[in-house]
Short mmCIF file of C-alpha atoms in Angstrom, two decimals:
data_model
loop_
_atom_site.label_atom_id
_atom_site.label_comp_id
_atom_site.label_asym_id
_atom_site.label_seq_id
_atom_site.Cartn_x
_atom_site.Cartn_y
_atom_site.Cartn_z
CA ASP D 10 193.40 -85.53 -26.35
CA ALA D 11 194.23 -88.88 -24.53
CA GLY D 12 191.28 -91.61 -24.94
CA VAL D 13 189.97 -93.67 -22.36
CA THR D 14 192.69 -95.52 -20.31
CA GLN D 15 192.60 -98.50 -18.17
CA SER D 16 195.02 -100.58 -15.93
CA PRO D 17 196.25 -103.06 -15.76
CA THR D 18 196.26 -104.28 -19.20
CA HIS D 19 196.85 -107.86 -18.21
CA LEU D 20 195.92 -109.51 -14.64
CA ILE D 21 196.18 -112.99 -13.40
CA LYS D 22 194.44 -114.17 -10.42
CA THR D 23 193.46 -117.44 -8.70
CA ARG D 24 190.03 -118.33 -7.73
CA GLY D 25 188.64 -116.49 -4.45
CA GLN D 26 191.17 -113.51 -4.73
CA HIS D 27 189.73 -110.15 -5.53
CA VAL D 28 190.76 -107.83 -8.01
CA THR D 29 190.34 -104.11 -8.55
CA LEU D 30 190.35 -102.57 -12.25
CA ARG D 31 190.82 -98.95 -12.87
CA CYS D 32 189.47 -96.63 -15.72
CA SER D 33 190.09 -92.91 -16.54
CA PRO D 34 187.59 -91.29 -18.97
CA ILE D 35 188.17 -89.03 -21.61
CA SER D 36 188.70 -85.35 -20.29
CA GLY D 37 185.46 -83.90 -20.03
CA HIS D 38 183.41 -86.96 -19.84
CA LYS D 39 181.35 -87.48 -16.64
CA SER D 40 179.93 -90.84 -17.28
CA VAL D 41 181.68 -94.33 -16.93
CA SER D 42 180.39 -97.63 -17.84
CA TRP D 43 181.90 -100.97 -17.24
CA TYR D 44 181.35 -104.38 -19.58
CA GLN D 45 182.52 -107.92 -19.47
CA GLN D 46 183.28 -109.69 -22.76
CA VAL D 47 184.20 -113.13 -23.08
CA LEU D 48 185.56 -114.73 -26.32
CA GLY D 49 182.89 -114.89 -29.17
CA GLN D 50 180.20 -112.70 -27.32
CA GLY D 51 179.54 -109.00 -27.27
CA PRO D 52 180.09 -106.85 -24.18
CA GLN D 53 177.69 -107.28 -21.63
CA PHE D 54 176.88 -104.23 -19.36
CA ILE D 55 177.98 -104.36 -15.83
CA PHE D 56 177.54 -100.85 -14.47
CA GLN D 57 177.25 -97.09 -15.50
CA TYR D 58 178.10 -94.44 -13.17
CA TYR D 59 177.51 -90.64 -13.77
CA GLU D 60 178.48 -87.68 -11.42
CA LYS D 61 179.75 -90.29 -8.96
CA GLU D 62 176.16 -91.92 -8.82
CA GLU D 63 175.25 -95.58 -10.02
CA ARG D 64 172.68 -95.08 -13.07
CA GLY D 65 172.53 -98.22 -14.24
CA ARG D 66 173.28 -102.06 -13.47
CA GLY D 67 173.34 -105.16 -15.55
CA ASN D 68 172.50 -108.74 -14.54
CA PHE D 69 175.71 -109.55 -12.32
CA PRO D 70 176.10 -110.81 -8.85
CA ASP D 71 176.90 -108.67 -5.78
CA ARG D 72 180.59 -110.01 -6.01
CA PHE D 73 180.76 -107.12 -8.80
CA SER D 74 180.96 -103.42 -7.34
CA ALA D 75 182.17 -100.19 -8.80
CA ARG D 76 182.55 -96.75 -7.75
CA GLN D 77 183.24 -93.32 -9.49
CA PHE D 78 185.58 -90.66 -7.85
CA PRO D 79 185.41 -86.79 -8.04
CA ASN D 80 187.65 -86.68 -10.89
CA TYR D 81 185.18 -88.97 -12.69
CA SER D 82 187.79 -92.02 -12.81
CA SER D 83 186.31 -95.29 -11.62
CA GLU D 84 187.11 -98.50 -10.26
CA LEU D 85 185.69 -102.00 -10.86
CA ASN D 86 185.96 -104.46 -7.88
CA VAL D 87 185.12 -108.19 -8.29
CA ASN D 88 185.39 -110.44 -5.28
CA ALA D 89 185.72 -114.21 -4.83
CA LEU D 90 186.74 -114.63 -8.22
CA LEU D 91 185.55 -117.67 -10.24
CA LEU D 92 187.16 -119.15 -13.49
CA GLY D 93 184.17 -117.92 -15.36
CA ASP D 94 185.20 -114.25 -14.56
CA SER D 95 188.10 -114.80 -16.88
CA ALA D 96 187.00 -112.07 -19.60
CA LEU D 97 188.20 -108.69 -20.94
CA TYR D 98 186.75 -106.03 -18.75
CA LEU D 99 186.14 -102.71 -20.55
CA CYS D 100 185.35 -99.48 -19.71
CA ALA D 101 183.48 -96.66 -21.74
CA SER D 102 183.17 -93.15 -21.24
CA GLY D 103 180.60 -90.33 -22.69
CA GLN D 104 179.67 -86.78 -21.93
CA GLY D 105 176.49 -88.08 -20.08
CA PRO D 106 174.50 -91.42 -19.56
CA GLN D 107 172.60 -91.18 -22.76
CA GLU D 108 175.61 -90.04 -25.01
CA THR D 109 177.93 -91.96 -27.36
CA GLN D 110 180.39 -93.98 -25.49
CA TYR D 111 184.00 -94.25 -26.06
CA PHE D 112 185.83 -97.64 -25.05
CA GLY D 113 189.16 -97.98 -23.48
CA PRO D 114 191.55 -100.95 -24.61
CA GLY D 115 190.31 -103.13 -21.70
CA THR D 116 191.87 -105.35 -18.91
CA ARG D 117 192.43 -108.95 -19.85
CA LEU D 118 191.72 -110.90 -16.73
CA LEU D 119 192.64 -114.50 -16.36
CA VAL D 120 191.33 -116.46 -13.38
CA LEU D 121 193.27 -119.72 -12.67
CA ARG G 17 164.47 -114.86 -27.57
CA LYS G 18 167.64 -112.94 -26.66
CA GLU G 19 167.13 -109.28 -26.42
CA VAL G 20 169.66 -108.48 -29.54
CA GLU G 21 170.30 -110.85 -31.96
CA GLN G 22 172.78 -111.10 -34.56
CA ASP G 23 173.95 -113.46 -37.19
CA PRO G 24 177.35 -114.32 -35.81
CA GLY G 25 178.87 -115.26 -39.44
CA PRO G 26 181.41 -115.07 -40.71
CA PHE G 27 180.32 -113.39 -43.69
CA ASN G 28 183.15 -113.91 -46.39
CA VAL G 29 183.26 -111.66 -49.45
CA PRO G 30 185.71 -110.49 -52.11
CA GLU G 31 186.80 -106.99 -52.13
CA GLY G 32 184.34 -104.57 -53.86
CA ALA G 33 181.38 -106.64 -52.78
CA THR G 34 178.25 -105.02 -51.05
CA VAL G 35 177.37 -106.65 -47.71
CA ALA G 36 174.56 -106.16 -45.23
CA PHE G 37 174.05 -107.13 -41.70
CA ASN G 38 170.97 -107.11 -39.70
CA CYS G 39 170.64 -106.84 -35.90
CA THR G 40 167.16 -107.42 -34.33
CA TYR G 41 165.87 -106.39 -30.70
CA SER G 42 162.94 -107.78 -28.84
CA ASN G 43 162.12 -104.71 -26.64
CA SER G 44 159.72 -102.02 -28.37
CA ALA G 45 160.58 -99.49 -26.05
CA SER G 46 164.25 -99.58 -27.21
CA GLN G 47 165.54 -95.80 -27.70
CA SER G 48 168.67 -95.79 -29.52
CA PHE G 49 170.87 -97.70 -31.71
CA PHE G 50 174.57 -97.69 -32.70
CA TRP G 51 177.02 -100.07 -34.74
CA TYR G 52 180.27 -100.53 -33.46
CA ARG G 53 183.32 -102.19 -35.36
CA GLN G 54 185.65 -104.54 -33.00
CA ASP G 55 189.04 -105.55 -34.34
CA CYS G 56 190.76 -108.82 -32.89
CA ARG G 57 191.91 -108.44 -29.40
CA LYS G 58 190.94 -104.57 -29.37
CA GLU G 59 188.37 -102.55 -27.94
CA PRO G 60 184.99 -101.76 -29.88
CA LYS G 61 185.03 -98.65 -31.98
CA LEU G 62 182.16 -96.42 -32.85
CA LEU G 63 180.98 -96.91 -36.44
CA MET G 64 178.04 -95.06 -36.48
CA SER G 65 174.79 -94.09 -34.61
CA VAL G 66 171.39 -95.31 -36.30
CA TYR G 67 168.42 -93.00 -36.80
CA SER G 68 164.79 -93.70 -38.05
CA SER G 69 165.34 -91.69 -41.33
CA GLY G 70 168.74 -93.77 -41.79
CA ASN G 71 172.14 -92.17 -41.89
CA GLU G 72 174.91 -92.94 -44.30
CA ASP G 73 178.60 -92.38 -43.92
CA GLY G 74 180.83 -92.79 -46.98
CA ARG G 75 180.27 -96.28 -47.96
CA PHE G 76 178.60 -97.00 -44.71
CA THR G 77 174.68 -96.88 -44.44
CA ALA G 78 172.62 -97.52 -41.69
CA GLN G 79 168.86 -98.04 -41.21
CA LEU G 80 166.48 -98.71 -38.18
CA ASN G 81 163.02 -100.33 -38.83
CA ARG G 82 161.03 -99.86 -35.83
CA ALA G 83 157.96 -101.57 -36.72
CA SER G 84 160.09 -104.88 -37.49
CA GLN G 85 162.29 -104.06 -34.89
CA TYR G 86 165.73 -104.09 -36.47
CA ILE G 87 168.70 -102.14 -37.66
CA SER G 88 170.78 -102.82 -40.52
CA LEU G 89 174.21 -102.05 -41.61
CA LEU G 90 175.28 -101.98 -45.17
CA ILE G 91 179.04 -101.64 -46.63
CA ARG G 92 179.55 -101.06 -50.32
CA ASP G 93 182.67 -101.55 -52.27
CA SER G 94 184.03 -103.57 -49.26
CA LYS G 95 187.91 -102.95 -48.55
CA LEU G 96 190.40 -105.62 -46.90
CA SER G 97 190.51 -103.07 -43.90
CA ASP G 98 186.60 -103.58 -43.33
CA SER G 99 187.29 -107.30 -41.92
CA ALA G 100 186.33 -106.96 -38.48
CA THR G 101 183.62 -107.87 -36.11
CA TYR G 102 180.43 -105.80 -36.27
CA LEU G 103 178.78 -105.07 -33.06
CA CYS G 104 174.83 -103.59 -32.75
CA VAL G 105 174.00 -101.89 -29.38
CA VAL G 106 170.48 -101.17 -28.53
CA ASN G 107 169.92 -98.76 -25.72
CA THR G 108 166.54 -99.53 -23.77
CA ILE G 109 165.55 -97.20 -20.71
CA SER G 110 165.89 -98.69 -17.48
CA ARG G 111 162.83 -100.11 -15.22
CA SER G 112 163.57 -97.11 -12.95
CA GLY G 113 163.41 -94.73 -15.77
CA GLY G 114 166.72 -93.37 -14.62
CA SER G 115 169.10 -94.34 -17.22
CA TYR G 116 169.67 -96.33 -20.53
CA ILE G 117 170.80 -99.89 -20.45
CA PRO G 118 172.97 -100.99 -23.47
CA THR G 119 172.59 -104.37 -24.79
CA PHE G 120 175.53 -105.53 -27.40
CA GLY G 121 174.58 -108.11 -29.81
CA ARG G 122 177.26 -110.85 -30.26
CA GLY G 123 178.84 -109.68 -33.20
CA THR G 124 178.94 -110.56 -36.94
CA SER G 125 182.39 -111.37 -38.44
CA LEU G 126 183.11 -109.99 -41.70
CA ILE G 127 186.20 -111.25 -43.77
CA VAL G 128 186.95 -109.22 -46.83
CA HIS G 129 189.57 -111.24 -49.04
CA PRO G 130 191.38 -110.30 -52.35
#
């Protein structure tokens, strides 16, 4: 079975632009979470979605938004990019919001 | 005080050594706990869940001490392939009560040398 997939793998943007990152969960998983990981730190929780509803939100500004589609895939949107948004963005899926999460390979975003 | 704290290391040990990591958490209402392993420039991979009664998987043993609010990971007979960053995760119920908020530690770097 395929694991969590994310696209694109790498992305370069300039300040002020917006970006959309995509995630497809493991087949049968209905929960998707998004994380931001900067070098030398652990992943920081951004959002969790379950059954297309937001179930949890981390301490990120409103420039960050997400949604989950009927097929349980998800998008993370970031508006008005800042240099500090440069990071690895990880998506994780699970069978439910409290279940074990499995991570995708991530999208590396560089903001210039 | 950070919600979840880990010693970043690195822990530099020879093959065959036993090494232990701790992870402390500040919220006594935390509900569930995990250890993940992350290789350089890769995604985190689940190593094991952590239960109050302790659990073992081969060379790896995880323990939870709720009274002192820490979890631990013990690796016996270290292999070169154990070199990685070990991340602890603490899940705490959200203020609304509708979900868990996962908080990762910054990770502990382990280097196993020949």
